[in-house]
Short mmCIF file of C-alpha atoms in Angstrom, two decimals:
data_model
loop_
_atom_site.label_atom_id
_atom_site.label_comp_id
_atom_site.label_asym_id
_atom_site.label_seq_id
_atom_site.Cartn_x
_atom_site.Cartn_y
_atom_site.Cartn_z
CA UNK I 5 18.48 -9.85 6.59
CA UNK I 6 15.19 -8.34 5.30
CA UNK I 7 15.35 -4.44 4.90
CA UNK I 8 12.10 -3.84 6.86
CA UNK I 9 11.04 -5.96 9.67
CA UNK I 10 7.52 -4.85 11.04
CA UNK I 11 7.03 -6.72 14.30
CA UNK I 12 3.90 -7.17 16.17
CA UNK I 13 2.90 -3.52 15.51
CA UNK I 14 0.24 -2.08 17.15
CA UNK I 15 -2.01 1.56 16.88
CA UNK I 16 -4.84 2.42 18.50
CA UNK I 17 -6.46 5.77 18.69
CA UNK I 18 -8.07 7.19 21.15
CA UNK I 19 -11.71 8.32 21.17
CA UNK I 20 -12.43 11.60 21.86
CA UNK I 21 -16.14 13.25 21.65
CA UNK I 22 -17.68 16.46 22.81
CA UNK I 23 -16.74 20.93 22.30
CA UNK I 24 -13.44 19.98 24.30
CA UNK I 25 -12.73 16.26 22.29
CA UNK I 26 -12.39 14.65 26.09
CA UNK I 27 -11.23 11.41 25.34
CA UNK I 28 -13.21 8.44 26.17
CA UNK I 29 -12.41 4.83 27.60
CA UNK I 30 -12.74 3.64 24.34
CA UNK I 31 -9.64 2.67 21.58
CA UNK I 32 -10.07 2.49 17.50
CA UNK I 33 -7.86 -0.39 16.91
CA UNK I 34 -6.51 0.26 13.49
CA UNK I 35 -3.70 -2.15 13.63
CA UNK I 36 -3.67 -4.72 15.53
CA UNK I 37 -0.83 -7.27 16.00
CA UNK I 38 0.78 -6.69 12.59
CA UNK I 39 4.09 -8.44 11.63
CA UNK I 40 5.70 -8.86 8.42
CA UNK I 41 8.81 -8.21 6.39
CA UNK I 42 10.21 -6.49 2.93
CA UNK I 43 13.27 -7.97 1.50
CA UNK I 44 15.58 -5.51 -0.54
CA UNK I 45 14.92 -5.36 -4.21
CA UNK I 46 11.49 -6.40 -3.70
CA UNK I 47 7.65 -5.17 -4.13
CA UNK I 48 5.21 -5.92 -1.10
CA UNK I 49 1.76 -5.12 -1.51
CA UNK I 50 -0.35 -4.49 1.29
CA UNK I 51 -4.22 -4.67 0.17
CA UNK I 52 -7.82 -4.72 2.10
CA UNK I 53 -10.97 -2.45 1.74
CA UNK I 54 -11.25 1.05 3.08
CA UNK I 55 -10.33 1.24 7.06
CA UNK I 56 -8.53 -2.03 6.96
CA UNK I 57 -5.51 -0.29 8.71
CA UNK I 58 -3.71 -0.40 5.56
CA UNK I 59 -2.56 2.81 5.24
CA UNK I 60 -1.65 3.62 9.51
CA UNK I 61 0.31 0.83 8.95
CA UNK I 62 2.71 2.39 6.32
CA UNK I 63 2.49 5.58 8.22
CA UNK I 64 3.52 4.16 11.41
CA UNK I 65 6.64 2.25 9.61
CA UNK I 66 8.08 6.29 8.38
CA UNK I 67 6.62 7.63 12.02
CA UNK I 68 4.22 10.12 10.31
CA UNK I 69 2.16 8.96 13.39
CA UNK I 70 3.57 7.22 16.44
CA UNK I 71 3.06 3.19 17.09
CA UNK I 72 1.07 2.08 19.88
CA UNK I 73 3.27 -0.73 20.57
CA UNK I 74 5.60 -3.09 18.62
CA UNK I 75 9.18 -3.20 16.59
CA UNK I 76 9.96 -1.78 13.09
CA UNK I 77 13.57 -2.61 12.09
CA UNK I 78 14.56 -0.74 9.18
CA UNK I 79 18.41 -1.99 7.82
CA UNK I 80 18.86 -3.20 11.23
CA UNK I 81 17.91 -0.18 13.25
CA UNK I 82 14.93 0.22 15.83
CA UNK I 83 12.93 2.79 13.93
CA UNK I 84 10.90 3.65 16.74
CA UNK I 85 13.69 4.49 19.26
CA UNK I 86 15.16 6.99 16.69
CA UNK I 87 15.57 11.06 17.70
CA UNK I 88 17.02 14.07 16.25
CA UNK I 89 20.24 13.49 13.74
CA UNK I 90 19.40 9.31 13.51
CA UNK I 91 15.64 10.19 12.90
CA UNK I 92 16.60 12.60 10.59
CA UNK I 93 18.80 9.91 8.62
CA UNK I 94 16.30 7.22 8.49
CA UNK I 95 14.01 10.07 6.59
CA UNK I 96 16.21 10.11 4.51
CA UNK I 97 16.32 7.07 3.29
CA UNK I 98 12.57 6.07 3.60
CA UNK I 99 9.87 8.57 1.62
CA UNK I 100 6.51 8.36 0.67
CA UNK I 101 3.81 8.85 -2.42
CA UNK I 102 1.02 9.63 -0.80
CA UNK I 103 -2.73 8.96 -2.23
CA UNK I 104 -4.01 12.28 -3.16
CA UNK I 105 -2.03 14.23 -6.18
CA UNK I 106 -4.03 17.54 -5.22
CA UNK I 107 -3.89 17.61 -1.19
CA UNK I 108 -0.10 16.49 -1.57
CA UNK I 109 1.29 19.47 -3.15
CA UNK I 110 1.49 22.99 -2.09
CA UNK I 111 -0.21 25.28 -4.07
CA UNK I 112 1.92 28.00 -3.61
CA UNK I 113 5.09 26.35 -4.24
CA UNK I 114 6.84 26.26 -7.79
CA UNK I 115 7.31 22.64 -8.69
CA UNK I 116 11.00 23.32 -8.81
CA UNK I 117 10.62 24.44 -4.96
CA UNK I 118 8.27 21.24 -4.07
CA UNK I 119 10.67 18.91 -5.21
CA UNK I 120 13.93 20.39 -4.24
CA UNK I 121 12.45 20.57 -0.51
CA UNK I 122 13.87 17.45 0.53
CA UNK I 123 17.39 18.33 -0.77
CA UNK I 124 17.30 21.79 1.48
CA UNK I 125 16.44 20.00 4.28
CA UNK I 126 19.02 17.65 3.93
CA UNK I 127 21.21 19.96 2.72
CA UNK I 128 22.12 18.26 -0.49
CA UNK I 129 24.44 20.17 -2.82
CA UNK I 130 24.28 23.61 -3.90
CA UNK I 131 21.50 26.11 -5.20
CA UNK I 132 22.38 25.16 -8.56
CA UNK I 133 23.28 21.71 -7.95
CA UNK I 134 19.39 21.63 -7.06
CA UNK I 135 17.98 22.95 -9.66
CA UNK I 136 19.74 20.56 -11.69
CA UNK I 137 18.62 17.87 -9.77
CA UNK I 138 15.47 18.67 -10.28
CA UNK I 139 15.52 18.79 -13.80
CA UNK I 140 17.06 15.46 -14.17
CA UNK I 141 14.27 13.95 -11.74
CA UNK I 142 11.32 15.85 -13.81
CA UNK I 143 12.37 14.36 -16.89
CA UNK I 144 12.90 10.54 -15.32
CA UNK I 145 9.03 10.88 -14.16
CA UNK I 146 8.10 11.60 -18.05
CA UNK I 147 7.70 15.67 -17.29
CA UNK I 148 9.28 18.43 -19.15
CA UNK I 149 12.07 19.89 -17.25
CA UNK I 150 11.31 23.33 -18.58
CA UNK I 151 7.96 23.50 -16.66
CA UNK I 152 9.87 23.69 -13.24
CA UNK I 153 8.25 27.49 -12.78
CA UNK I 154 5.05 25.70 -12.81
CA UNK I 155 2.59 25.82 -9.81
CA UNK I 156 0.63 22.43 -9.31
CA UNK I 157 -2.66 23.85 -10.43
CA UNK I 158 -1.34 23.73 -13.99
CA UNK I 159 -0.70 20.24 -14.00
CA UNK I 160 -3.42 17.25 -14.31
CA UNK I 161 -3.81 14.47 -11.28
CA UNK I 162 -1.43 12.14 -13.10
CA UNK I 163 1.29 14.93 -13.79
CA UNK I 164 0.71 15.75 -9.84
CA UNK I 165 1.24 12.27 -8.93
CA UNK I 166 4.61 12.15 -11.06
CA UNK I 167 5.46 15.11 -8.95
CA UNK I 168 5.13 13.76 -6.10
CA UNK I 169 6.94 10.52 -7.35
CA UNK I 170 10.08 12.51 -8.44
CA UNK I 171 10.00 14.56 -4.64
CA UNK I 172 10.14 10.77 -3.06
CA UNK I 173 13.12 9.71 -5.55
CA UNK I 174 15.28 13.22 -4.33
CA UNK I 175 16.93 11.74 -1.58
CA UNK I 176 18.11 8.82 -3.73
CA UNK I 177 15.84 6.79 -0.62
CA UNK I 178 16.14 3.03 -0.44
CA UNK I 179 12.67 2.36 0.70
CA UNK I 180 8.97 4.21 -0.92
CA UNK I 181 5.73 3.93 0.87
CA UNK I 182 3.54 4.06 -1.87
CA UNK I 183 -0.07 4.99 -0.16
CA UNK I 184 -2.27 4.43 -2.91
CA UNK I 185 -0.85 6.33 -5.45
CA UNK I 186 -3.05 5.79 -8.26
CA UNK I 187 -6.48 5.23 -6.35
CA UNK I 188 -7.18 9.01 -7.27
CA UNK I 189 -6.18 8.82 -10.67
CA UNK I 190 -8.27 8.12 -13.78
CA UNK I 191 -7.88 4.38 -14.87
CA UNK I 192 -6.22 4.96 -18.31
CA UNK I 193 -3.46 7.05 -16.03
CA UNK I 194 -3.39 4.27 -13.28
CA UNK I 195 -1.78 1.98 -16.00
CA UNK I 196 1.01 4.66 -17.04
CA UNK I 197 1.84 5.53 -13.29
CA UNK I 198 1.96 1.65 -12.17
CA UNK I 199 4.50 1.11 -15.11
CA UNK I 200 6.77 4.35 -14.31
CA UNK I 201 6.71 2.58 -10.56
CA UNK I 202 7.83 -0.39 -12.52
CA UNK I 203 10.56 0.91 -14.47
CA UNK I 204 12.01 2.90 -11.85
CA UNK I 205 12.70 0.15 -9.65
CA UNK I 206 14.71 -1.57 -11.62
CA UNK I 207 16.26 1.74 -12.64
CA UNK I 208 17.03 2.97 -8.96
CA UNK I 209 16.90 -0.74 -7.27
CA UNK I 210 14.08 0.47 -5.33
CA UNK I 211 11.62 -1.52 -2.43
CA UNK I 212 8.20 -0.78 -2.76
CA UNK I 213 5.58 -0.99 0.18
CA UNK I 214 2.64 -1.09 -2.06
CA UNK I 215 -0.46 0.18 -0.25
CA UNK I 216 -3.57 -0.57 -2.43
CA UNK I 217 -7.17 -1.93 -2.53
CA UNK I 218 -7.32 -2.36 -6.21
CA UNK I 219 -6.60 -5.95 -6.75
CA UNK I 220 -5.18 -5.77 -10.18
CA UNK I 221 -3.27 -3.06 -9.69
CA UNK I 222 -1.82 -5.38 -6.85
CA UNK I 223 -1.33 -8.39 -8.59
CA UNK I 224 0.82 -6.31 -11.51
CA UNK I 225 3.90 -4.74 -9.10
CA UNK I 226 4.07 -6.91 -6.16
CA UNK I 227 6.03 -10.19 -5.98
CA UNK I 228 4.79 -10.80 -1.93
CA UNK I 229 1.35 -9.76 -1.24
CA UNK I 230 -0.02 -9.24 2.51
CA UNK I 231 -3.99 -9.25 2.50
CA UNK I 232 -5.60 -7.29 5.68
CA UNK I 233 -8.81 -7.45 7.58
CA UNK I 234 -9.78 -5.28 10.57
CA UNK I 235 -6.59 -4.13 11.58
CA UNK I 236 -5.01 -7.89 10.66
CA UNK I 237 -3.03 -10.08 8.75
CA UNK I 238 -5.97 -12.91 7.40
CA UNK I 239 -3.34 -13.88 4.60
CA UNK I 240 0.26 -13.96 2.94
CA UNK I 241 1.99 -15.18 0.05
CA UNK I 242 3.53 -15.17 -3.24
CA UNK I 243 1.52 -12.76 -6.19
CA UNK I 244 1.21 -16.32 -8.05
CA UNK I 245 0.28 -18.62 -5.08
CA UNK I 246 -2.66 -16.01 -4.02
CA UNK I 247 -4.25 -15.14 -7.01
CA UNK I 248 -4.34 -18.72 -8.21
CA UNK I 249 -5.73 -20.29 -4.95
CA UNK I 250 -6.14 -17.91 -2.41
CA UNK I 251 -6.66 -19.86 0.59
CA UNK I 252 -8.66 -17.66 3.41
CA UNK I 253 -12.23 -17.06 2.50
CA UNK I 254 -11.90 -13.28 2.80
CA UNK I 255 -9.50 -13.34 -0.18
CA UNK I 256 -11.49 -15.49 -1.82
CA UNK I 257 -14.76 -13.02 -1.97
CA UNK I 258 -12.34 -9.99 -3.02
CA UNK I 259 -11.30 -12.04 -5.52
CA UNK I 260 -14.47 -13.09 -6.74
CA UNK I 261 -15.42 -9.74 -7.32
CA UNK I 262 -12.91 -8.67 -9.79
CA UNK I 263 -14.76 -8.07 -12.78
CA UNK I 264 -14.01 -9.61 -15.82
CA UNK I 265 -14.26 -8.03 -19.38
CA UNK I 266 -16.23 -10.70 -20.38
CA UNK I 267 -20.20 -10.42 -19.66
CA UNK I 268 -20.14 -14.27 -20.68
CA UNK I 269 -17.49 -15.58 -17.98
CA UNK I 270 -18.80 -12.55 -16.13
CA UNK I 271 -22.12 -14.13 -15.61
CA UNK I 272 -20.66 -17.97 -15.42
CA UNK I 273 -18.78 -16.54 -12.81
CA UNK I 274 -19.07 -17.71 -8.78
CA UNK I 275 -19.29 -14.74 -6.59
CA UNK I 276 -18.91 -15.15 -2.86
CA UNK I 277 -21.17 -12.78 -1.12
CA UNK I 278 -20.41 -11.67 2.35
CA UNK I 279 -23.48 -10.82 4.26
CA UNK I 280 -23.63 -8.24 6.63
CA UNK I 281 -20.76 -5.02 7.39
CA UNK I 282 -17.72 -4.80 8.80
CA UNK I 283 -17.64 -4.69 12.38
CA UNK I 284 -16.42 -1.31 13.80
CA UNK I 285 -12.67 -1.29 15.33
CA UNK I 286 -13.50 0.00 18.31
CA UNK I 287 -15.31 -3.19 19.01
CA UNK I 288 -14.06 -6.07 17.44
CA UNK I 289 -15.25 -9.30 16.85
CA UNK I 290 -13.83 -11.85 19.67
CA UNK I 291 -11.94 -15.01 18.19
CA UNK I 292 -11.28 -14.66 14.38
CA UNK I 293 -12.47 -11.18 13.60
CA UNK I 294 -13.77 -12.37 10.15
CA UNK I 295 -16.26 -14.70 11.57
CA UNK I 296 -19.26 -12.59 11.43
CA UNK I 297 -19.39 -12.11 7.58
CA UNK I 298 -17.27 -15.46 6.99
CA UNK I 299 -19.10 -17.81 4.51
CA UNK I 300 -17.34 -21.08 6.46
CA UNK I 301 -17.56 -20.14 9.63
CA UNK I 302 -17.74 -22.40 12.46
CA UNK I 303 -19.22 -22.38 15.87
CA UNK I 304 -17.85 -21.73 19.06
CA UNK I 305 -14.23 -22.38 18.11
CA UNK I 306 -14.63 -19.26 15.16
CA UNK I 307 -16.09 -17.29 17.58
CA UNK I 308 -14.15 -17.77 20.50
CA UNK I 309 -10.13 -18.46 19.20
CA UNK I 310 -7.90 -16.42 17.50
CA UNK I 311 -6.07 -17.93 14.25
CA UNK I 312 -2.63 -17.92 14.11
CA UNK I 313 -1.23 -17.27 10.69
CA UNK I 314 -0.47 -20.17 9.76
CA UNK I 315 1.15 -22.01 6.72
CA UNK I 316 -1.31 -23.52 4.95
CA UNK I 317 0.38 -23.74 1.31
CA UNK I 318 3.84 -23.97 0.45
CA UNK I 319 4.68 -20.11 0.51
CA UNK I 320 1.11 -18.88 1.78
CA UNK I 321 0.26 -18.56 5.31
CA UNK I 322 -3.45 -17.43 6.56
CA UNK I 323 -5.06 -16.67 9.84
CA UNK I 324 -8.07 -18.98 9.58
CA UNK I 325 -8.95 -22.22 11.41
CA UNK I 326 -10.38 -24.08 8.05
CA UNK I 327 -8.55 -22.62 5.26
CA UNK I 328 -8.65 -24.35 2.09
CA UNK I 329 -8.00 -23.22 -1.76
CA UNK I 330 -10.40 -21.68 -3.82
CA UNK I 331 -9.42 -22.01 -7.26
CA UNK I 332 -9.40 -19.16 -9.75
CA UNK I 333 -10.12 -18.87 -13.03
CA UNK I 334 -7.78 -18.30 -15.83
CA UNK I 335 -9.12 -15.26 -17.13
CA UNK I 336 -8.73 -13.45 -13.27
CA UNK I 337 -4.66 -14.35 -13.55
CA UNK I 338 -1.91 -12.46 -14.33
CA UNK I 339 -2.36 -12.84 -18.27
CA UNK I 340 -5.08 -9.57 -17.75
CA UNK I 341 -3.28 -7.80 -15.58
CA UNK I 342 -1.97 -3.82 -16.18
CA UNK I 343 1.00 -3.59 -18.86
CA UNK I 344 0.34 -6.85 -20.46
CA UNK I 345 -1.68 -9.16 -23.11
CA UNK I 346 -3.12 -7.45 -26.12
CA UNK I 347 -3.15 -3.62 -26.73
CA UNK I 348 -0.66 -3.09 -23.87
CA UNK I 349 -0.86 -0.73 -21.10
CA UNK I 350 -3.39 1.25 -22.72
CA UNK I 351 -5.88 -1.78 -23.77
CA UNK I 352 -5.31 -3.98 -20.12
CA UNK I 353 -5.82 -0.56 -17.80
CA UNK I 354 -9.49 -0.50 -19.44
CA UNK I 355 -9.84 -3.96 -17.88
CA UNK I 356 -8.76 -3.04 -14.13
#
């Protein structure tokens, strides 16, 4: 049995407008019909551009904000039935990274007190048996225990975000939301974070939900990777399977615009180019909701039926009527990913 099952999960918001924010008939449908599941043990990353519904998806799964509609099974429990004492418990066992190293942190909390929170809620162990905890969790991030007196503003983004890493490992959880941890981060730092991710899981025997947009960032920690569009699933599959022939023509263009450290190949290179924007979620496109900027697009049936995500691959699925594989080339594969190939984690992050 998978440790998360997200089921058909639905959020809209409502729109409000006006001195008194009266709401309005209209919805923002930020996730739409999204199902999918996170075995134990295992990285899923969860990529798409900016207000995909990425991120109020992994929000919804820890109830930081309340599903519209749907099931989310967490170790066999109905998360979103939980109150008081059981909701309490499933906190504890699920945490977060969130995106932003600065907003994150409190500014007028000691880093000893920001990451010994969790434990006094919980009430876990003694004063002292805090601090200690602490200390050991400062030093597994790569941070000097003695700086636990520290406020946040002494510390860069990536020491922040290593913070905030070691407050989401307190609770020992089983499951960590990571909401784009290292989008805020310099690239040279993205590289060393991603790897401390890395080496912690197989550490702690920790599941990563990876929340992302940066492809290679992607492609380095997940094994499954689940590829949004306008509040839906357009494509699943295996890190391998995807990046070698993605199959739906949306993941096709973001991979064609990966750049390569190459200006030779760079220039050889095909580019898909979607025309137009993305249509707004309050008003959707009917039928597949990629048709309007989709390069293969056909007329009415595009238009008028919804895909079903369907296997089209062994081990990828995708939620288009004419999917077909769109080859990659070699130098876009996992050989110039983060962490590996020539000059190591330093040398590949200056290729992300």
């Amino acid at each position: 049995m998978a440790l998360l099952e997200v089921r058909n999960l639905v959020k809209h918001f409502p729109v409000e407008q006006g001195v008194l924010m009266s709401r309005v008939g209209a919805h923002v449908k930020a996730v739409d019909d999204v199902s999918f599941t996170v075995e134990s043990g295992e990285t899923v990353g969860l990529v798409g551009e900016s207000g995909c519904g990425k991120s109020t998806t992994g929000r919804c799964i820890i109830r930081l904000i309340e599903a519209t509609s749907g099931e989310i099974a967490f170790d066999g429990q109905d998360v979103l039935t939980l109150r008081g004492k059981a909701l309490k418990e499933f906190r504890r066992q699920v945490q977060i990274i969130f995106q932003d190293p600065y907003a994150s942190l409190n500014p007028r909390m000691t880093i000893g007190e920001i990451v010994s929170e969790p434990l006094k809620v919980h009430g876990v162990g003694t004063s002292g048996e805090q601090r200690k905890r602490v200390q050991e969790l400062l030093d597994v991030v790569g941070l000097n225990p003695e700086h636990i007196n520290r406020y946040p503003h002494e510390f860069s983004g990536g020491q922040r975000q290593r913070i905030g890493i070691a407050r989401a490992l307190a609770l020992q959880p089983k499951l960590i939301v990571c909401d784009e941890p290292v989008s805020a981060l310099d690239v040279s730092i993205q590289a060393q974070v991603v790897n401390l991710l890395d080496d912690l899981q197989d550490q702690f025997g920790l599941t990563y939900l990876f929340i992302a947009h940066d492809l290679s960032v992607i492609r380095h920690i997940s094994d499954r990777i689940v590829v949004m569009y306008l509040g839906k699933i357009v494509e699943t599959g295996g890190w391998k399977e995807l990046y070698d022939a993605p199959q739906h023509p949306y993941t096709q263009s973001l991979l064609s615009a990966v750049p390569v450290p190459d200006p030779e190949k760079q220039r050889a290179r095909e580019r898909i180019i979607l025309e137009g924007d993305v249509p707004s979620p309050i008003d959707p496109p009917t039928g597949c909701r990629f048709h309007t900027r989709c390069p293969i697009a056909q007329f009415p049936i595009c238009a008028e039926q919804d895909p079903e995500l369907r296997e089209v691959a062994p081990g990828q699925r995708a939620a288009c009527h004419f999917a077909k594989p769109f080859p990659i080339p070699p130098e876009l594969r996992r050989s110039t990913v983060i962490g590996e190939g020539e000059g190591g984690a330093e040398g590949a992050a200056e290729a992300v």
